[in-house]
Amino acid sequence: MIYYCGRSFVFSLITVALAIVVAAQNPDTKGPTNFILRENYKIGPGDVIDVTVNKAELSRTAVRVSDQGTIQLPMLDEDVSAACRTERQLADQIKEKYKKYVINPFINVAVREFNSNPVALIGAVQSPGRFQVQRPMRILELLTFVNGPSPTAGRSIEVIRDLNRPSCQDGSLMVQKEGVEDLITLPLADTLKGVDSANPFIRPGDIIRVVEADQLNAYIQGSVKSSLTINLKDPVTLSQAVAMAGGLAPGAASEKVIIRRHVPNSINRNEMIVNLKAINQGKSDDVLLLPNDIIEVPGPSGSKKFFSRIFDSLVPSIIGLPTRVIY
């Protein structure tokens, strides 16, 4: 049994912290969380860097990396790709470009502000906060930085993930043309045990929420009048959820409503197609919603940018939370 408060929780938290320290000091240590060695920070969009050149007039301070991952430097006609490179890799790249203008150029690059890897941990935790993460990190380790779950924590963790966020692939910044937000649901007890399937690596932009014990929600989006978070404290069926969302929007494909349902002990979801039209006509049984169900109603207005529309109702404001850098 896992306790979230009192001495038992404190002891568990200390144990987790010690395990992290041991893993960091002993890279060969194998355990359920598979902690990996720290790697050099890779620059990303929004970071602010200083570029020092031995020809002083070429040096620049407080250079912000653009959304495309580039920077502009004097005497260079083309933008320089900075994203997905370490400070040393970017310095070497700039050095090659300046060899045309400077004899034996010396280049130094240093990150002044870390802005490209934001994550937030909110909900039923002891000290909600925002973080700039400079190394690979799993959710369990991040929980130690907020002193763990609070006594009001329920049974699950929700990870709101923007799959449209630029990411590094093979050393290049990749931007999805049509991305979506996703909701990943994890069992809190397994996360605290370090079970791999419930303890994934966090990604830049993740908003992680430890759900309160009394919060049981489902979500509806797509071709409905209003995307909505649905409280499942009392039983709610699919047809009731659609009614709560104001009904179907014009052109909605009511015969092909998708319910994405969480797979136990996994970060994945199964999809089932439901004929809402048949339910409304009494030709098919209604579907009882389960916690964390995501309902998608296809149609002309069936955009999958779900969380961009109901974000405010899903998570509290994180603007005023303190931001810390994790090295």
mmCIF file of N, CA, C and O in Angstrom, residues 74-154:
data_model
loop_
_atom_site.group_PDB
_atom_site.id
_atom_site.type_symbol
_atom_site.label_atom_id
_atom_site.label_comp_id
_atom_site.label_asym_id
_atom_site.label_seq_id
_atom_site.Cartn_x
_atom_site.Cartn_y
_atom_site.Cartn_z
ATOM 1 N N PRO A 74 26.307 39.149 -37.014
ATOM 2 C CA PRO A 74 26.857 40.126 -37.954
ATOM 3 C C PRO A 74 27.767 39.486 -39.002
ATOM 4 O O PRO A 74 28.449 38.497 -38.724
ATOM 5 N N MET A 75 27.710 40.036 -40.227
ATOM 6 C CA MET A 75 28.520 39.647 -41.371
ATOM 7 C C MET A 75 28.072 38.338 -42.019
ATOM 8 O O MET A 75 28.608 37.943 -43.056
ATOM 9 N N LEU A 76 27.106 37.665 -41.424
ATOM 10 C CA LEU A 76 26.628 36.402 -41.994
ATOM 11 C C LEU A 76 25.304 36.655 -42.705
ATOM 12 O O LEU A 76 24.345 37.150 -42.104
ATOM 13 N N ASP A 77 25.249 36.330 -43.992
ATOM 14 C CA ASP A 77 24.058 36.596 -44.797
ATOM 15 C C ASP A 77 22.888 35.700 -44.420
ATOM 16 O O ASP A 77 21.730 36.099 -44.529
ATOM 17 N N GLU A 78 23.184 34.495 -43.982
ATOM 18 C CA GLU A 78 22.135 33.539 -43.660
ATOM 19 C C GLU A 78 22.029 33.348 -42.156
ATOM 20 O O GLU A 78 23.014 33.483 -41.418
ATOM 21 N N ASP A 79 20.795 33.039 -41.711
ATOM 22 C CA ASP A 79 20.594 32.724 -40.297
ATOM 23 C C ASP A 79 21.371 31.465 -39.934
ATOM 24 O O ASP A 79 21.579 30.575 -40.768
ATOM 25 N N VAL A 80 21.787 31.396 -38.680
ATOM 26 C CA VAL A 80 22.542 30.247 -38.186
ATOM 27 C C VAL A 80 21.605 29.336 -37.408
ATOM 28 O O VAL A 80 20.875 29.787 -36.509
ATOM 29 N N SER A 81 21.589 28.050 -37.736
ATOM 30 C CA SER A 81 20.775 27.075 -37.007
ATOM 31 C C SER A 81 21.400 26.827 -35.637
ATOM 32 O O SER A 81 22.530 26.348 -35.547
ATOM 33 N N ALA A 82 20.654 27.156 -34.595
ATOM 34 C CA ALA A 82 21.176 27.008 -33.235
ATOM 35 C C ALA A 82 20.483 25.886 -32.476
ATOM 36 O O ALA A 82 21.089 25.262 -31.598
ATOM 37 N N ALA A 83 19.226 25.616 -32.789
ATOM 38 C CA ALA A 83 18.455 24.630 -32.034
ATOM 39 C C ALA A 83 19.020 23.232 -32.219
ATOM 40 O O ALA A 83 19.564 22.887 -33.271
ATOM 41 N N CYS A 84 18.898 22.441 -31.165
ATOM 42 C CA CYS A 84 19.315 21.032 -31.153
ATOM 43 C C CYS A 84 20.838 20.886 -31.165
ATOM 44 O O CYS A 84 21.353 19.812 -31.492
ATOM 45 N N ARG A 85 21.548 21.934 -30.818
ATOM 46 C CA ARG A 85 23.001 21.887 -30.719
ATOM 47 C C ARG A 85 23.425 22.255 -29.301
ATOM 48 O O ARG A 85 22.787 23.086 -28.655
ATOM 49 N N THR A 86 24.509 21.665 -28.838
ATOM 50 C CA THR A 86 25.078 22.072 -27.558
ATOM 51 C C THR A 86 25.826 23.380 -27.758
ATOM 52 O O THR A 86 26.042 23.836 -28.891
ATOM 53 N N GLU A 87 26.211 23.995 -26.664
ATOM 54 C CA GLU A 87 26.992 25.242 -26.757
ATOM 55 C C GLU A 87 28.256 25.033 -27.581
ATOM 56 O O GLU A 87 28.596 25.861 -28.440
ATOM 57 N N ARG A 88 28.950 23.921 -27.369
ATOM 58 C CA ARG A 88 30.183 23.651 -28.100
ATOM 59 C C ARG A 88 29.905 23.407 -29.579
ATOM 60 O O ARG A 88 30.624 23.907 -30.447
ATOM 61 N N GLN A 89 28.863 22.658 -29.881
ATOM 62 C CA GLN A 89 28.538 22.383 -31.287
ATOM 63 C C GLN A 89 28.182 23.668 -32.034
ATOM 64 O O GLN A 89 28.593 23.865 -33.183
ATOM 65 N N LEU A 90 27.430 24.545 -31.377
ATOM 66 C CA LEU A 90 27.082 25.802 -32.029
ATOM 67 C C LEU A 90 28.310 26.684 -32.201
ATOM 68 O O LEU A 90 28.479 27.334 -33.253
ATOM 69 N N ALA A 91 29.185 26.706 -31.198
ATOM 70 C CA ALA A 91 30.416 27.490 -31.311
ATOM 71 C C ALA A 91 31.269 27.008 -32.487
ATOM 72 O O ALA A 91 31.815 27.813 -33.257
ATOM 73 N N ASP A 92 31.391 25.697 -32.646
ATOM 74 C CA ASP A 92 32.169 25.145 -33.761
ATOM 75 C C ASP A 92 31.536 25.518 -35.102
ATOM 76 O O ASP A 92 32.245 25.810 -36.087
ATOM 77 N N GLN A 93 30.214 25.502 -35.154
ATOM 78 C CA GLN A 93 29.520 25.845 -36.391
ATOM 79 C C GLN A 93 29.757 27.315 -36.765
ATOM 80 O O GLN A 93 30.026 27.647 -37.932
ATOM 81 N N ILE A 94 29.659 28.198 -35.762
ATOM 82 C CA ILE A 94 29.888 29.626 -36.009
ATOM 83 C C ILE A 94 31.340 29.866 -36.401
ATOM 84 O O ILE A 94 31.646 30.692 -37.280
ATOM 85 N N LYS A 95 32.242 29.132 -35.782
ATOM 86 C CA LYS A 95 33.664 29.269 -36.103
ATOM 87 C C LYS A 95 33.921 29.005 -37.581
ATOM 88 O O LYS A 95 34.661 29.740 -38.245
ATOM 89 N N GLU A 96 33.312 27.958 -38.122
ATOM 90 C CA GLU A 96 33.491 27.632 -39.540
ATOM 91 C C GLU A 96 32.986 28.764 -40.435
ATOM 92 O O GLU A 96 33.597 29.087 -41.450
ATOM 93 N N LYS A 97 31.890 29.381 -40.048
ATOM 94 C CA LYS A 97 31.324 30.467 -40.853
ATOM 95 C C LYS A 97 32.181 31.723 -40.802
ATOM 96 O O LYS A 97 32.266 32.486 -41.784
ATOM 97 N N TYR A 98 32.818 31.971 -39.660
ATOM 98 C CA TYR A 98 33.618 33.188 -39.511
ATOM 99 C C TYR A 98 35.048 33.048 -40.033
ATOM 100 O O TYR A 98 35.795 34.030 -40.069
ATOM 101 N N LYS A 99 35.442 31.850 -40.431
ATOM 102 C CA LYS A 99 36.792 31.677 -40.975
ATOM 103 C C LYS A 99 37.016 32.497 -42.238
ATOM 104 O O LYS A 99 38.151 32.779 -42.607
ATOM 105 N N LYS A 100 35.924 32.871 -42.916
ATOM 106 C CA LYS A 100 36.041 33.709 -44.109
ATOM 107 C C LYS A 100 36.478 35.129 -43.772
ATOM 108 O O LYS A 100 37.029 35.836 -44.610
ATOM 109 N N TYR A 101 36.199 35.547 -42.527
ATOM 110 C CA TYR A 101 36.408 36.947 -42.164
ATOM 111 C C TYR A 101 37.438 37.157 -41.062
ATOM 112 O O TYR A 101 37.947 38.265 -40.901
ATOM 113 N N VAL A 102 37.720 36.119 -40.295
ATOM 114 C CA VAL A 102 38.609 36.254 -39.139
ATOM 115 C C VAL A 102 39.678 35.167 -39.198
ATOM 116 O O VAL A 102 39.374 33.999 -39.454
ATOM 117 N N ILE A 103 40.905 35.546 -38.969
ATOM 118 C CA ILE A 103 41.989 34.566 -38.915
ATOM 119 C C ILE A 103 41.944 33.857 -37.562
ATOM 120 O O ILE A 103 41.948 34.504 -36.507
ATOM 121 N N ASN A 104 41.915 32.550 -37.604
ATOM 122 C CA ASN A 104 41.857 31.741 -36.378
ATOM 123 C C ASN A 104 40.798 32.262 -35.400
ATOM 124 O O ASN A 104 41.106 32.663 -34.267
ATOM 125 N N PRO A 105 39.544 32.262 -35.805
ATOM 126 C CA PRO A 105 38.498 32.790 -34.905
ATOM 127 C C PRO A 105 38.344 31.931 -33.657
ATOM 128 O O PRO A 105 38.412 30.705 -33.713
ATOM 129 N N PHE A 106 38.154 32.603 -32.539
ATOM 130 C CA PHE A 106 37.806 31.921 -31.295
ATOM 131 C C PHE A 106 36.357 32.259 -30.974
ATOM 132 O O PHE A 106 35.988 33.441 -30.923
ATOM 133 N N ILE A 107 35.535 31.254 -30.774
ATOM 134 C CA ILE A 107 34.111 31.458 -30.513
ATOM 135 C C ILE A 107 33.734 30.761 -29.213
ATOM 136 O O ILE A 107 34.110 29.617 -28.977
ATOM 137 N N ASN A 108 32.974 31.470 -28.403
ATOM 138 C CA ASN A 108 32.409 30.856 -27.205
ATOM 139 C C ASN A 108 30.913 31.153 -27.168
ATOM 140 O O ASN A 108 30.480 32.282 -27.410
ATOM 141 N N VAL A 109 30.136 30.117 -26.888
ATOM 142 C CA VAL A 109 28.682 30.256 -26.787
ATOM 143 C C VAL A 109 28.249 29.853 -25.381
ATOM 144 O O VAL A 109 28.685 28.808 -24.872
ATOM 145 N N ALA A 110 27.429 30.673 -24.772
ATOM 146 C CA ALA A 110 26.920 30.362 -23.429
ATOM 147 C C ALA A 110 25.441 30.708 -23.366
ATOM 148 O O ALA A 110 25.017 31.774 -23.843
ATOM 149 N N VAL A 111 24.661 29.813 -22.800
ATOM 150 C CA VAL A 111 23.228 30.070 -22.632
ATOM 151 C C VAL A 111 23.031 31.003 -21.448
ATOM 152 O O VAL A 111 23.469 30.719 -20.339
ATOM 153 N N ARG A 112 22.375 32.113 -21.712
ATOM 154 C CA ARG A 112 22.106 33.098 -20.666
ATOM 155 C C ARG A 112 20.773 32.815 -19.972
ATOM 156 O O ARG A 112 20.650 32.926 -18.754
ATOM 157 N N GLU A 113 19.751 32.473 -20.752
ATOM 158 C CA GLU A 113 18.427 32.166 -20.213
ATOM 159 C C GLU A 113 17.927 30.859 -20.820
ATOM 160 O O GLU A 113 17.975 30.682 -22.038
ATOM 161 N N PHE A 114 17.461 29.964 -19.969
ATOM 162 C CA PHE A 114 16.908 28.682 -20.420
ATOM 163 C C PHE A 114 15.388 28.808 -20.510
ATOM 164 O O PHE A 114 14.711 28.944 -19.494
ATOM 165 N N ASN A 115 14.870 28.771 -21.720
ATOM 166 C CA ASN A 115 13.437 28.968 -21.926
ATOM 167 C C ASN A 115 12.777 27.897 -22.785
ATOM 168 O O ASN A 115 11.561 27.918 -22.950
ATOM 169 N N SER A 116 13.550 26.972 -23.345
ATOM 170 C CA SER A 116 13.004 26.099 -24.385
ATOM 171 C C SER A 116 12.433 24.777 -23.873
ATOM 172 O O SER A 116 11.814 24.047 -24.643
ATOM 173 N N ASN A 117 12.644 24.458 -22.602
ATOM 174 C CA ASN A 117 12.171 23.177 -22.078
ATOM 175 C C ASN A 117 11.266 23.373 -20.863
ATOM 176 O O ASN A 117 11.532 22.854 -19.775
ATOM 177 N N PRO A 118 10.158 24.108 -21.037
ATOM 178 C CA PRO A 118 9.293 24.350 -19.880
ATOM 179 C C PRO A 118 8.384 23.161 -19.589
ATOM 180 O O PRO A 118 7.856 22.518 -20.499
ATOM 181 N N VAL A 119 8.224 22.863 -18.326
ATOM 182 C CA VAL A 119 7.215 21.902 -17.887
ATOM 183 C C VAL A 119 6.567 22.479 -16.632
ATOM 184 O O VAL A 119 7.147 23.316 -15.945
ATOM 185 N N ALA A 120 5.352 22.038 -16.369
ATOM 186 C CA ALA A 120 4.649 22.474 -15.160
ATOM 187 C C ALA A 120 4.100 21.250 -14.458
ATOM 188 O O ALA A 120 3.642 20.308 -15.101
ATOM 189 N N LEU A 121 4.147 21.279 -13.136
ATOM 190 C CA LEU A 121 3.583 20.198 -12.319
ATOM 191 C C LEU A 121 2.603 20.835 -11.353
ATOM 192 O O LEU A 121 2.980 21.643 -10.495
ATOM 193 N N ILE A 122 1.331 20.490 -11.515
ATOM 194 C CA ILE A 122 0.267 21.163 -10.780
ATOM 195 C C ILE A 122 -0.689 20.125 -10.198
ATOM 196 O O ILE A 122 -0.468 18.926 -10.303
ATOM 197 N N GLY A 123 -1.753 20.630 -9.595
ATOM 198 C CA GLY A 123 -2.764 19.741 -9.031
ATOM 199 C C GLY A 123 -2.483 19.402 -7.587
ATOM 200 O O GLY A 123 -2.005 20.232 -6.806
ATOM 201 N N ALA A 124 -2.732 18.141 -7.233
ATOM 202 C CA ALA A 124 -2.617 17.702 -5.845
ATOM 203 C C ALA A 124 -1.173 17.329 -5.507
ATOM 204 O O ALA A 124 -0.822 16.175 -5.283
ATOM 205 N N VAL A 125 -0.306 18.373 -5.512
ATOM 206 C CA VAL A 125 1.089 18.204 -5.105
ATOM 207 C C VAL A 125 1.385 19.224 -4.011
ATOM 208 O O VAL A 125 0.678 20.215 -3.857
ATOM 209 N N GLN A 126 2.475 18.981 -3.285
ATOM 210 C CA GLN A 126 2.784 19.835 -2.146
ATOM 211 C C GLN A 126 3.184 21.252 -2.564
ATOM 212 O O GLN A 126 2.809 22.224 -1.910
ATOM 213 N N SER A 127 3.942 21.382 -3.662
ATOM 214 C CA SER A 127 4.460 22.693 -4.072
ATOM 215 C C SER A 127 4.393 22.823 -5.593
ATOM 216 O O SER A 127 5.412 22.607 -6.272
ATOM 217 N N PRO A 128 3.230 23.130 -6.160
ATOM 218 C CA PRO A 128 3.119 23.248 -7.617
ATOM 219 C C PRO A 128 4.159 24.233 -8.158
ATOM 220 O O PRO A 128 4.521 25.211 -7.492
ATOM 221 N N GLY A 129 4.641 23.984 -9.353
ATOM 222 C CA GLY A 129 5.654 24.867 -9.903
ATOM 223 C C GLY A 129 5.884 24.665 -11.377
ATOM 224 O O GLY A 129 5.405 23.705 -11.988
ATOM 225 N N ARG A 130 6.609 25.620 -11.955
ATOM 226 C CA ARG A 130 7.065 25.539 -13.340
ATOM 227 C C ARG A 130 8.570 25.310 -13.327
ATOM 228 O O ARG A 130 9.282 25.790 -12.446
ATOM 229 N N PHE A 131 9.049 24.604 -14.342
ATOM 230 C CA PHE A 131 10.459 24.237 -14.384
ATOM 231 C C PHE A 131 11.010 24.397 -15.800
ATOM 232 O O PHE A 131 10.283 24.235 -16.783
ATOM 233 N N GLN A 132 12.295 24.709 -15.862
ATOM 234 C CA GLN A 132 13.056 24.612 -17.102
ATOM 235 C C GLN A 132 14.025 23.456 -16.904
ATOM 236 O O GLN A 132 14.930 23.515 -16.076
ATOM 237 N N VAL A 133 13.819 22.383 -17.661
ATOM 238 C CA VAL A 133 14.554 21.137 -17.450
ATOM 239 C C VAL A 133 15.705 21.057 -18.445
ATOM 240 O O VAL A 133 15.497 21.157 -19.651
ATOM 241 N N GLN A 134 16.905 20.859 -17.937
ATOM 242 C CA GLN A 134 18.088 20.868 -18.789
ATOM 243 C C GLN A 134 18.630 19.476 -19.100
ATOM 244 O O GLN A 134 19.692 19.360 -19.702
ATOM 245 N N ARG A 135 17.920 18.452 -18.690
ATOM 246 C CA ARG A 135 18.412 17.093 -18.927
ATOM 247 C C ARG A 135 17.227 16.139 -18.990
ATOM 248 O O ARG A 135 16.126 16.488 -18.575
ATOM 249 N N PRO A 136 17.427 14.939 -19.519
ATOM 250 C CA PRO A 136 16.327 13.969 -19.539
ATOM 251 C C PRO A 136 15.835 13.664 -18.122
ATOM 252 O O PRO A 136 16.630 13.472 -17.205
ATOM 253 N N MET A 137 14.541 13.628 -17.953
ATOM 254 C CA MET A 137 13.974 13.419 -16.626
ATOM 255 C C MET A 137 12.621 12.727 -16.747
ATOM 256 O O MET A 137 11.821 13.033 -17.628
ATOM 257 N N ARG A 138 12.380 11.793 -15.844
ATOM 258 C CA ARG A 138 11.093 11.121 -15.782
ATOM 259 C C ARG A 138 10.179 11.812 -14.770
ATOM 260 O O ARG A 138 10.631 12.610 -13.931
ATOM 261 N N ILE A 139 8.900 11.480 -14.844
ATOM 262 C CA ILE A 139 7.912 12.133 -13.985
ATOM 263 C C ILE A 139 8.198 11.901 -12.511
ATOM 264 O O ILE A 139 8.061 12.807 -11.684
ATOM 265 N N LEU A 140 8.626 10.690 -12.147
ATOM 266 C CA LEU A 140 8.878 10.392 -10.737
ATOM 267 C C LEU A 140 9.920 11.329 -10.149
ATOM 268 O O LEU A 140 9.753 11.845 -9.039
ATOM 269 N N GLU A 141 10.988 11.578 -10.900
ATOM 270 C CA GLU A 141 12.014 12.485 -10.382
ATOM 271 C C GLU A 141 11.473 13.900 -10.254
ATOM 272 O O GLU A 141 11.757 14.605 -9.284
ATOM 273 N N LEU A 142 10.682 14.329 -11.233
ATOM 274 C CA LEU A 142 10.119 15.674 -11.160
ATOM 275 C C LEU A 142 9.234 15.820 -9.921
ATOM 276 O O LEU A 142 9.180 16.896 -9.306
ATOM 277 N N LEU A 143 8.539 14.747 -9.541
ATOM 278 C CA LEU A 143 7.694 14.806 -8.349
ATOM 279 C C LEU A 143 8.490 15.133 -7.090
ATOM 280 O O LEU A 143 7.963 15.735 -6.153
ATOM 281 N N THR A 144 9.754 14.739 -7.059
ATOM 282 C CA THR A 144 10.559 15.039 -5.868
ATOM 283 C C THR A 144 10.819 16.529 -5.731
ATOM 284 O O THR A 144 11.053 17.020 -4.631
ATOM 285 N N PHE A 145 10.776 17.267 -6.839
ATOM 286 C CA PHE A 145 11.030 18.704 -6.789
ATOM 287 C C PHE A 145 9.818 19.486 -6.291
ATOM 288 O O PHE A 145 9.932 20.685 -6.020
ATOM 289 N N VAL A 146 8.660 18.836 -6.190
ATOM 290 C CA VAL A 146 7.475 19.497 -5.627
ATOM 291 C C VAL A 146 7.080 18.845 -4.309
ATOM 292 O O VAL A 146 5.963 19.018 -3.831
ATOM 293 N N ASN A 147 7.999 18.067 -3.748
ATOM 294 C CA ASN A 147 7.779 17.392 -2.458
ATOM 295 C C ASN A 147 6.671 16.354 -2.505
ATOM 296 O O ASN A 147 6.061 16.030 -1.489
ATOM 297 N N GLY A 148 6.409 15.838 -3.683
ATOM 298 C CA GLY A 148 5.496 14.716 -3.823
ATOM 299 C C GLY A 148 4.028 15.102 -3.823
ATOM 300 O O GLY A 148 3.664 16.280 -3.737
ATOM 301 N N PRO A 149 3.143 14.098 -3.945
ATOM 302 C CA PRO A 149 1.691 14.347 -3.932
ATOM 303 C C PRO A 149 1.229 14.894 -2.584
ATOM 304 O O PRO A 149 1.838 14.649 -1.548
ATOM 305 N N SER A 150 0.129 15.619 -2.613
ATOM 306 C CA SER A 150 -0.457 16.135 -1.380
ATOM 307 C C SER A 150 -1.435 15.095 -0.808
ATOM 308 O O SER A 150 -1.771 14.111 -1.476
ATOM 309 N N PRO A 151 -1.896 15.307 0.423
ATOM 310 C CA PRO A 151 -2.847 14.346 1.016
ATOM 311 C C PRO A 151 -4.153 14.223 0.246
ATOM 312 O O PRO A 151 -4.884 13.256 0.417
ATOM 313 N N THR A 152 -4.474 15.202 -0.621
ATOM 314 C CA THR A 152 -5.732 15.151 -1.378
ATOM 315 C C THR A 152 -5.575 14.459 -2.726
ATOM 316 O O THR A 152 -6.529 14.437 -3.513
ATOM 317 N N ALA A 153 -4.396 13.892 -2.995
ATOM 318 C CA ALA A 153 -4.159 13.273 -4.299
ATOM 319 C C ALA A 153 -5.057 12.062 -4.510
ATOM 320 O O ALA A 153 -5.318 11.291 -3.589
ATOM 321 N N GLY A 154 -5.514 11.912 -5.756
ATOM 322 C CA GLY A 154 -6.314 10.756 -6.118
ATOM 323 C C GLY A 154 -5.447 9.629 -6.631
ATOM 324 O O GLY A 154 -4.317 9.435 -6.167
#
